[in-house]
PDB file of C-alpha atoms in Angstrom:
ATOM      1  CA  LEU O 315       4.302  25.025 -66.383  1.00 80.00           C
ATOM      2  CA  ARG O 316       0.829  25.931 -68.613  1.00 82.00           C
ATOM      3  CA  LEU O 317      -2.195  25.882 -66.015  1.00 86.00           C
ATOM      4  CA  GLU O 318      -5.365  24.758 -69.035  1.00 87.00           C
ATOM      5  CA  ASP O 319      -8.394  26.091 -66.920  1.00 87.00           C
ATOM      6  CA  GLU O 320     -12.064  26.550 -68.372  1.00 87.00           C
ATOM      7  CA  HIS O 321     -13.517  27.892 -65.579  1.00 87.00           C
ATOM      8  CA  GLY O 322     -11.122  30.118 -64.543  1.00 89.00           C
ATOM      9  CA  VAL O 323     -11.152  28.774 -60.732  1.00 91.00           C
ATOM     10  CA  PHE O 324      -7.749  27.474 -60.223  1.00 92.00           C
ATOM     11  CA  LEU O 325      -4.512  30.132 -59.613  1.00 89.00           C
ATOM     12  CA  LEU O 326      -1.101  29.138 -59.766  1.00 84.00           C
ATOM     13  CA  LYS O 327       1.230  31.995 -57.345  1.00 83.00           C
ATOM     14  CA  GLY O 328       4.954  30.922 -56.886  1.00 79.00           C
ATOM     15  CA  ARG O 329       6.397  31.309 -53.883  1.00 77.00           C
ATOM     16  CA  ALA O 330       8.723  33.900 -53.360  1.00 70.00           C
ATOM     17  CA  SER O 331      10.894  32.066 -52.412  1.00 66.00           C
ATOM     18  CA  THR O 332      10.801  31.178 -56.618  1.00 64.00           C
ATOM     19  CA  PHE O 333      11.266  34.313 -57.700  1.00 60.00           C
ATOM     20  CA  LYS O 334      14.631  34.765 -55.920  1.00 56.00           C
ATOM     21  CA  THR O 335      16.050  31.530 -56.979  1.00 50.00           C
ATOM     22  CA  SER O 336      13.613  30.465 -60.920  1.00 51.00           C
ATOM     23  CA  LEU O 337      12.131  32.290 -62.197  1.00 50.00           C
ATOM     24  CA  ALA O 338      13.432  34.630 -64.707  1.00 46.00           C
ATOM     25  CA  GLY O 339      13.532  37.783 -65.791  1.00 38.00           C
ATOM     26  CA  SER O 340      10.121  39.483 -67.052  1.00 38.00           C
ATOM     27  CA  VAL O 341       8.265  36.814 -66.144  1.00 40.00           C
ATOM     28  CA  GLU O 342       9.193  37.143 -62.227  1.00 37.00           C
ATOM     29  CA  GLY O 343       8.162  41.186 -62.856  1.00 37.00           C
ATOM     30  CA  ASP O 344       4.713  39.922 -64.337  1.00 39.00           C
ATOM     31  CA  PHE O 345       3.712  37.584 -61.521  1.00 39.00           C
ATOM     32  CA  VAL O 346       4.525  39.865 -58.562  1.00 38.00           C
ATOM     33  CA  ARG O 347       3.100  43.095 -60.595  1.00 36.00           C
ATOM     34  CA  ASN O 348      -0.269  40.514 -60.727  1.00 38.00           C
ATOM     35  CA  GLU O 349      -0.061  39.151 -58.096  1.00 41.00           C
ATOM     36  CA  THR O 350      -4.561  37.751 -58.441  1.00 45.00           C
ATOM     37  CA  LYS O 351      -4.035  37.161 -61.824  1.00 48.00           C
ATOM     38  CA  PRO O 352      -0.415  35.590 -63.173  1.00 46.00           C
ATOM     39  CA  PRO O 353       0.554  34.648 -66.605  1.00 45.00           C
ATOM     40  CA  LYS O 354      -1.279  30.823 -67.873  1.00 48.00           C
ATOM     41  CA  GLN O 355       2.613  30.061 -69.001  1.00 52.00           C
ATOM     42  CA  PRO O 356       5.372  31.178 -66.238  1.00 58.00           C
ATOM     43  CA  PHE O 357       8.573  30.169 -66.899  1.00 69.00           C
ATOM     44  CA  PHE O 358      11.821  29.222 -65.170  1.00 72.00           C
ATOM     45  CA  LEU O 359      15.459  27.618 -65.347  1.00 74.00           C
ATOM     46  CA  LEU O 360      17.284  25.134 -62.944  1.00 76.00           C
ATOM     47  CA  ARG O 361      19.309  24.374 -62.421  1.00 80.00           C
ATOM     48  CA  HIS O 362      21.059  21.869 -61.002  1.00 85.00           C
ATOM     49  CA  GLY O 363      19.412  20.580 -57.621  1.00 85.00           C
ATOM     50  CA  GLN O 364      17.853  23.556 -57.291  1.00 82.00           C
ATOM     51  CA  SER O 365      13.761  23.219 -56.819  1.00 81.00           C
ATOM     52  CA  ALA O 366      10.943  25.488 -58.063  1.00 80.00           C
ATOM     53  CA  GLN O 367       7.593  25.696 -55.674  1.00 83.00           C
ATOM     54  CA  PHE O 368       4.733  27.117 -56.004  1.00 84.00           C
ATOM     55  CA  ASN O 369       1.356  27.307 -55.167  1.00 87.00           C
ATOM     56  CA  VAL O 370      -2.133  26.324 -56.711  1.00 90.00           C
ATOM     57  CA  ILE O 371      -4.709  27.661 -55.340  1.00 91.00           C
ATOM     58  CA  PHE O 372      -8.568  27.463 -55.900  1.00 92.00           C
ATOM     59  CA  LYS O 373     -12.325  29.184 -55.552  1.00 90.00           C
ATOM     60  CA  PRO O 374     -14.393  27.565 -57.111  1.00 89.00           C
ATOM     61  CA  THR O 375     -17.281  30.439 -58.851  1.00 83.00           C
ATOM     62  CA  LEU O 376     -19.703  26.954 -59.623  1.00 80.00           C
ATOM     63  CA  ALA O 377     -21.716  24.832 -56.633  1.00 80.00           C
ATOM     64  CA  GLN O 378     -20.473  21.707 -59.174  1.00 83.00           C
ATOM     65  CA  ARG O 379     -16.816  19.660 -59.924  1.00 83.00           C
ATOM     66  CA  LEU O 380     -13.815  21.107 -61.421  1.00 87.00           C
ATOM     67  CA  GLU O 381     -11.310  19.886 -63.343  1.00 88.00           C
ATOM     68  CA  GLY O 382      -7.890  21.590 -64.184  1.00 90.00           C
ATOM     69  CA  LYS O 383      -4.264  20.579 -65.435  1.00 89.00           C
ATOM     70  CA  ILE O 384      -0.976  21.623 -64.806  1.00 89.00           C
ATOM     71  CA  GLY O 385       1.628  21.012 -67.397  1.00 86.00           C
ATOM     72  CA  LEU O 386       5.198  20.850 -67.512  1.00 83.00           C
ATOM     73  CA  LEU O 387       6.401  22.313 -71.619  1.00 79.00           C
ATOM     74  CA  VAL O 388      10.034  21.516 -72.152  1.00 77.00           C
ATOM     75  CA  GLY O 389      11.098  22.539 -75.121  1.00 69.00           C
ATOM     76  CA  ASP O 390       8.080  22.030 -78.209  1.00 72.00           C
ATOM     77  CA  VAL O 391       6.814  19.205 -75.595  1.00 75.00           C
ATOM     78  CA  CYS O 392       4.212  19.374 -73.131  1.00 72.00           C
ATOM     79  CA  MET O 393       3.110  16.674 -70.595  1.00 75.00           C
ATOM     80  CA  THR O 394       0.680  17.173 -67.843  1.00 68.00           C
ATOM     81  CA  LEU O 395       2.378  16.215 -64.740  1.00 80.00           C
ATOM     82  CA  VAL O 396      -0.577  17.542 -62.343  1.00 87.00           C
ATOM     83  CA  GLU O 397      -4.583  16.625 -62.685  1.00 88.00           C
ATOM     84  CA  LEU O 398      -6.545  19.501 -60.453  1.00 90.00           C
ATOM     85  CA  VAL O 399     -10.299  18.655 -59.219  1.00 88.00           C
ATOM     86  CA  GLY O 400     -12.657  20.469 -57.278  1.00 86.00           C
ATOM     87  CA  GLU O 401     -15.484  20.637 -55.642  1.00 82.00           C
ATOM     88  CA  GLY O 402     -17.200  24.049 -55.327  1.00 83.00           C
ATOM     89  CA  HIS O 403     -19.786  23.940 -52.327  1.00 77.00           C
ATOM     90  CA  LYS O 404     -23.115  26.545 -50.527  1.00 80.00           C
ATOM     91  CA  ASP O 405     -23.310  23.885 -47.911  1.00 83.00           C
ATOM     92  CA  GLU O 406     -24.058  25.946 -44.952  1.00 90.00           C
ATOM     93  CA  PHE O 407     -23.588  23.054 -42.667  1.00 90.00           C
ATOM     94  CA  THR O 408     -19.988  22.353 -42.686  1.00 88.00           C
ATOM     95  CA  LEU O 409     -17.377  20.723 -40.290  1.00 88.00           C
ATOM     96  CA  ASP O 410     -13.648  22.392 -40.394  1.00 86.00           C
ATOM     97  CA  GLY O 411     -10.459  20.894 -40.285  1.00 83.00           C
ATOM     98  CA  LEU O 412     -10.736  17.486 -40.254  1.00 80.00           C
ATOM     99  CA  LYS O 413      -8.375  15.001 -42.846  1.00 69.00           C
ATOM    100  CA  GLU O 414      -9.174  12.889 -45.694  1.00 58.00           C
ATOM    101  CA  ASP O 415      -8.691   9.388 -45.988  1.00 54.00           C
ATOM    102  CA  THR O 416      -5.930   8.917 -47.942  1.00 52.00           C
ATOM    103  CA  GLN O 417      -5.283   4.980 -48.130  1.00 53.00           C
ATOM    104  CA  GLU O 418      -9.436   5.253 -49.508  1.00 49.00           C
ATOM    105  CA  ARG O 419      -7.697   7.809 -52.522  1.00 47.00           C
ATOM    106  CA  ASN O 420      -4.900   6.226 -52.873  1.00 49.00           C
ATOM    107  CA  ALA O 421      -6.157   2.824 -54.028  1.00 46.00           C
ATOM    108  CA  LYS O 422      -8.194   4.150 -56.812  1.00 44.00           C
ATOM    109  CA  SER O 423      -5.505   4.988 -60.273  1.00 43.00           C
ATOM    110  CA  SER O 424      -7.958   7.664 -61.249  1.00 48.00           C
ATOM    111  CA  LEU O 425     -10.113  10.888 -60.632  1.00 50.00           C
ATOM    112  CA  ARG O 426     -13.139  10.196 -60.893  1.00 52.00           C
ATOM    113  CA  LYS O 427     -16.418  10.798 -59.397  1.00 53.00           C
ATOM    114  CA  ASP O 428     -15.310   8.395 -56.937  1.00 50.00           C
ATOM    115  CA  ILE O 429     -12.529   9.480 -55.796  1.00 49.00           C
ATOM    116  CA  ILE O 430     -14.103  13.127 -54.762  1.00 50.00           C
ATOM    117  CA  ASP O 431     -16.639  11.113 -52.503  1.00 52.00           C
ATOM    118  CA  ALA O 432     -13.411   9.366 -51.244  1.00 45.00           C
ATOM    119  CA  VAL O 433     -12.152  12.437 -51.046  1.00 49.00           C
ATOM    120  CA  ARG O 434     -15.426  13.761 -49.346  1.00 55.00           C
ATOM    121  CA  VAL O 435     -15.270  12.193 -46.475  1.00 61.00           C
ATOM    122  CA  ASN O 436     -14.998  13.465 -42.611  1.00 76.00           C
ATOM    123  CA  HIS O 437     -12.321  11.221 -41.760  1.00 83.00           C
ATOM    124  CA  ILE O 438     -10.366  11.174 -38.324  1.00 88.00           C
ATOM    125  CA  GLU O 439      -7.337   9.400 -37.654  1.00 88.00           C
ATOM    126  CA  PHE O 440      -7.090   8.225 -34.099  1.00 90.00           C
ATOM    127  CA  GLY O 441      -3.346   5.770 -34.443  1.00 89.00           C
ATOM    128  CA  HIS O 442      -2.879   3.663 -31.198  1.00 91.00           C
ATOM    129  CA  CYS O 443      -4.333   4.670 -28.743  1.00 92.00           C
ATOM    130  CA  PRO O 444      -3.085   2.886 -25.194  1.00 93.00           C
ATOM    131  CA  VAL O 445      -6.397   0.827 -23.562  1.00 93.00           C
ATOM    132  CA  GLY O 446      -8.469   2.691 -20.326  1.00 90.00           C
ATOM    133  CA  LYS O 447      -6.990   6.018 -20.962  1.00 93.00           C
ATOM    134  CA  ARG O 448      -8.473   9.099 -23.385  1.00 93.00           C
ATOM    135  CA  CYS O 449      -8.148  10.061 -27.055  1.00 94.00           C
ATOM    136  CA  ARG O 450      -8.660  13.341 -28.206  1.00 94.00           C
ATOM    137  CA  ARG O 451      -8.726  15.063 -31.760  1.00 94.00           C
ATOM    138  CA  THR O 452     -10.819  19.025 -32.344  1.00 94.00           C
ATOM    139  CA  PHE O 453     -12.574  20.002 -35.531  1.00 94.00           C
ATOM    140  CA  THR O 454     -14.956  22.687 -35.697  1.00 94.00           C
ATOM    141  CA  ILE O 455     -18.503  22.642 -37.158  1.00 95.00           C
ATOM    142  CA  THR O 456     -19.325  26.258 -38.537  1.00 94.00           C
ATOM    143  CA  ASN O 457     -22.989  27.750 -39.809  1.00 94.00           C
ATOM    144  CA  HIS O 458     -22.600  30.177 -42.739  1.00 91.00           C
ATOM    145  CA  THR O 459     -25.966  30.682 -43.007  1.00 90.00           C
ATOM    146  CA  LEU O 460     -26.305  34.805 -42.396  1.00 89.00           C
ATOM    147  CA  THR O 461     -30.413  34.082 -40.357  1.00 89.00           C
ATOM    148  CA  GLN O 462     -31.319  30.378 -39.457  1.00 92.00           C
ATOM    149  CA  VAL O 463     -30.370  28.636 -36.323  1.00 93.00           C
ATOM    150  CA  MET O 464     -29.294  26.291 -36.036  1.00 95.00           C
ATOM    151  CA  ARG O 465     -28.702  22.770 -33.735  1.00 96.00           C
ATOM    152  CA  PHE O 466     -27.139  19.697 -33.561  1.00 96.00           C
ATOM    153  CA  GLU O 467     -26.604  16.695 -32.038  1.00 96.00           C
ATOM    154  CA  TRP O 468     -23.901  13.792 -32.932  1.00 95.00           C
ATOM    155  CA  GLU O 469     -25.504  10.406 -32.565  1.00 91.00           C
ATOM    156  CA  ALA O 470     -22.658   9.111 -31.433  1.00 82.00           C
ATOM    157  CA  ASP O 471     -22.160   5.535 -29.260  1.00 80.00           C
ATOM    158  CA  THR O 472     -19.814   4.521 -26.877  1.00 79.00           C
ATOM    159  CA  PRO O 473     -17.073   4.439 -27.568  1.00 88.00           C
ATOM    160  CA  PHE O 474     -16.753   7.798 -28.604  1.00 92.00           C
ATOM    161  CA  GLN O 475     -17.931  10.730 -26.788  1.00 93.00           C
ATOM    162  CA  PHE O 476     -18.334  13.765 -28.400  1.00 95.00           C
ATOM    163  CA  SER O 477     -18.174  17.762 -26.572  1.00 94.00           C
ATOM    164  CA  PRO O 478     -20.399  19.394 -27.302  1.00 95.00           C
ATOM    165  CA  LYS O 479     -22.750  16.390 -28.363  1.00 95.00           C
ATOM    166  CA  VAL O 480     -25.963  18.697 -28.181  1.00 96.00           C
ATOM    167  CA  GLY O 481     -26.134  22.354 -29.150  1.00 96.00           C
ATOM    168  CA  HIS O 482     -26.888  25.607 -31.544  1.00 95.00           C
ATOM    169  CA  LEU O 483     -25.295  27.412 -33.919  1.00 95.00           C
ATOM    170  CA  HIS O 484     -25.891  30.936 -34.530  1.00 94.00           C
ATOM    171  CA  PRO O 485     -25.428  32.782 -37.950  1.00 93.00           C
ATOM    172  CA  GLY O 486     -22.203  32.991 -39.396  1.00 91.00           C
ATOM    173  CA  CYS O 487     -20.077  31.544 -35.944  1.00 93.00           C
ATOM    174  CA  ALA O 488     -18.521  28.100 -35.748  1.00 94.00           C
ATOM    175  CA  LYS O 489     -18.212  25.835 -32.706  1.00 95.00           C
ATOM    176  CA  GLY O 490     -15.076  23.545 -31.824  1.00 95.00           C
ATOM    177  CA  ILE O 491     -15.819  20.179 -31.161  1.00 95.00           C
ATOM    178  CA  THR O 492     -14.114  17.595 -29.597  1.00 95.00           C
ATOM    179  CA  VAL O 493     -14.214  13.490 -29.949  1.00 94.00           C
ATOM    180  CA  ILE O 494     -12.893  11.151 -27.442  1.00 94.00           C
ATOM    181  CA  LEU O 495     -11.985   7.977 -27.209  1.00 93.00           C
ATOM    182  CA  LYS O 496     -11.581   6.040 -24.339  1.00 91.00           C
ATOM    183  CA  ALA O 497     -11.766   1.761 -24.791  1.00 90.00           C
ATOM    184  CA  ASP O 498     -11.846  -0.082 -22.142  1.00 90.00           C
ATOM    185  CA  VAL O 499     -10.291  -3.413 -24.103  1.00 92.00           C
ATOM    186  CA  PRO O 500      -8.408  -3.806 -26.752  1.00 93.00           C
ATOM    187  CA  ALA O 501     -10.335  -3.203 -30.313  1.00 91.00           C
ATOM    188  CA  THR O 502     -10.227  -1.778 -33.557  1.00 92.00           C
ATOM    189  CA  PHE O 503     -12.307   0.520 -35.299  1.00 89.00           C
ATOM    190  CA  ARG O 504     -12.008   1.415 -39.434  1.00 84.00           C
ATOM    191  CA  ARG O 505     -14.140   3.796 -40.673  1.00 80.00           C
ATOM    192  CA  HIS O 506     -16.071   3.584 -37.729  1.00 84.00           C
ATOM    193  CA  LEU O 507     -19.182   5.829 -39.053  1.00 85.00           C
ATOM    194  CA  VAL O 508     -20.767   8.965 -36.764  1.00 88.00           C
ATOM    195  CA  LYS O 509     -24.300  10.725 -38.113  1.00 89.00           C
ATOM    196  CA  CYS O 510     -24.627  14.416 -37.375  1.00 92.00           C
ATOM    197  CA  LYS O 511     -28.183  15.615 -36.835  1.00 95.00           C
ATOM    198  CA  VAL O 512     -28.541  19.499 -38.412  1.00 95.00           C
ATOM    199  CA  THR O 513     -32.190  20.894 -37.454  1.00 95.00           C
ATOM    200  CA  LYS O 514     -33.297  24.369 -38.321  1.00 94.00           C
ATOM    201  CA  ILE O 515     -34.689  26.292 -35.046  1.00 94.00           C
ATOM    202  CA  ASN O 516     -36.405  29.468 -34.822  1.00 92.00           C
ATOM    203  CA  PHE O 517     -36.939  31.816 -31.509  1.00 90.00           C
ATOM    204  CA  GLU O 518     -39.595  33.718 -29.895  1.00 89.00           C
ATOM    205  CA  LEU O 519     -36.615  36.130 -29.109  1.00 88.00           C
ATOM    206  CA  PRO O 520     -34.605  38.467 -31.363  1.00 87.00           C
ATOM    207  CA  ARG O 521     -31.748  36.641 -32.141  1.00 79.00           C
ATOM    208  CA  ARG O 522     -29.582  39.390 -30.488  1.00 82.00           C
ATOM    209  CA  LYS O 523     -30.904  38.196 -27.378  1.00 87.00           C
ATOM    210  CA  VAL O 524     -30.918  34.532 -27.968  1.00 89.00           C
ATOM    211  CA  LEU O 525     -27.678  33.438 -25.914  1.00 89.00           C
ATOM    212  CA  ASP O 526     -25.456  30.069 -27.756  1.00 91.00           C
ATOM    213  CA  TRP O 527     -26.275  27.568 -25.885  1.00 93.00           C
ATOM    214  CA  ASP O 528     -23.875  23.892 -25.594  1.00 95.00           C
ATOM    215  CA  ASP O 529     -24.628  21.273 -23.472  1.00 94.00           C
ATOM    216  CA  GLN O 530     -21.300  21.349 -21.613  1.00 92.00           C
ATOM    217  CA  MET O 531     -22.465  24.576 -20.331  1.00 90.00           C
ATOM    218  CA  CYS O 532     -23.933  24.929 -16.817  1.00 86.00           C
ATOM    219  CA  ILE O 533     -25.437  27.970 -15.047  1.00 83.00           C
ATOM    220  CA  VAL O 534     -23.541  28.635 -11.600  1.00 83.00           C
ATOM    221  CA  THR O 535     -25.089  30.991  -9.264  1.00 83.00           C
ATOM    222  CA  TRP O 536     -23.522  31.550  -5.496  1.00 80.00           C
ATOM    223  CA  LYS O 537     -24.258  33.131  -2.565  1.00 78.00           C
ATOM    224  CA  ASP O 538     -23.166  34.597   0.923  1.00 72.00           C
ATOM    225  CA  ILE O 539     -21.791  32.260   3.408  1.00 69.00           C
ATOM    226  CA  THR O 540     -23.601  32.931   6.862  1.00 65.00           C
ATOM    227  CA  TRP O 541     -19.765  33.760   9.265  1.00 64.00           C
ATOM    228  CA  LYS O 542     -17.928  36.074   7.691  1.00 64.00           C
ATOM    229  CA  ASP O 543     -13.925  35.893   7.992  1.00 67.00           C
ATOM    230  CA  PRO O 544     -12.614  38.450  10.493  1.00 71.00           C
ATOM    231  CA  ALA O 545      -9.551  39.357   7.605  1.00 72.00           C
ATOM    232  CA  ALA O 546     -12.332  39.747   5.027  1.00 70.00           C
ATOM    233  CA  ARG O 547     -13.842  43.623   3.270  1.00 70.00           C
ATOM    234  CA  TRP O 548     -16.944  41.196   2.781  1.00 70.00           C
ATOM    235  CA  PRO O 549     -18.853  38.099   3.704  1.00 68.00           C
ATOM    236  CA  LYS O 550     -17.792  34.776   1.990  1.00 69.00           C
ATOM    237  CA  ARG O 551     -19.238  32.811  -0.735  1.00 70.00           C
ATOM    238  CA  GLU O 552     -19.803  29.742  -2.345  1.00 71.00           C
ATOM    239  CA  LYS O 553     -21.409  28.069  -5.064  1.00 69.00           C
ATOM    240  CA  VAL O 554     -24.281  25.709  -4.641  1.00 67.00           C
TER     241      VAL O 554
END
């Protein structure tokens, strides 16, 4: 395998099962001793019916689109098998745990910029949901800044509901978001666009004294009721 990587942002690492069955002699030793910088051209022997598994790791050092290639060298012939493409970013606010739109990606034939734009779309696939019942999907929002508190608000309409819909996100923190689809009549939704408004906010109090908040949180007050159960050691309490 030949890894072509101009910026040194891709890593090719064999899995443990590959070391045991496929890699030959000194190459296996090189992989084990230097896991952080594997050799550019690992050679391995595959017998009939055997397979080898490798992990490709992308660790960008630049906030830009980056490319690489993995070629297969058989004898003196080298054939490109896999095109590697990734995009480094320094976004302050990200959505995590969402899937790429594979239908949009597979509709194209080349790994050009239009494909990258399609893969970047944050995509939720609900599938077939029974009419009148709630279908739930979850993902995470993350604040990557070190000092800035952010306020988020989902601009969603029926039949999609976000929970929480409005809230604060403290520096370096993440919050789980649940999306609920409930349709009262048969309907089909394809690439239904939902926007999230994100605003940087400041507090008068020191940040360490500001509690987390979103619209799913509430303050509960309890009070003692007037009568006391004879068997109880303390007055009964009820929620207000």
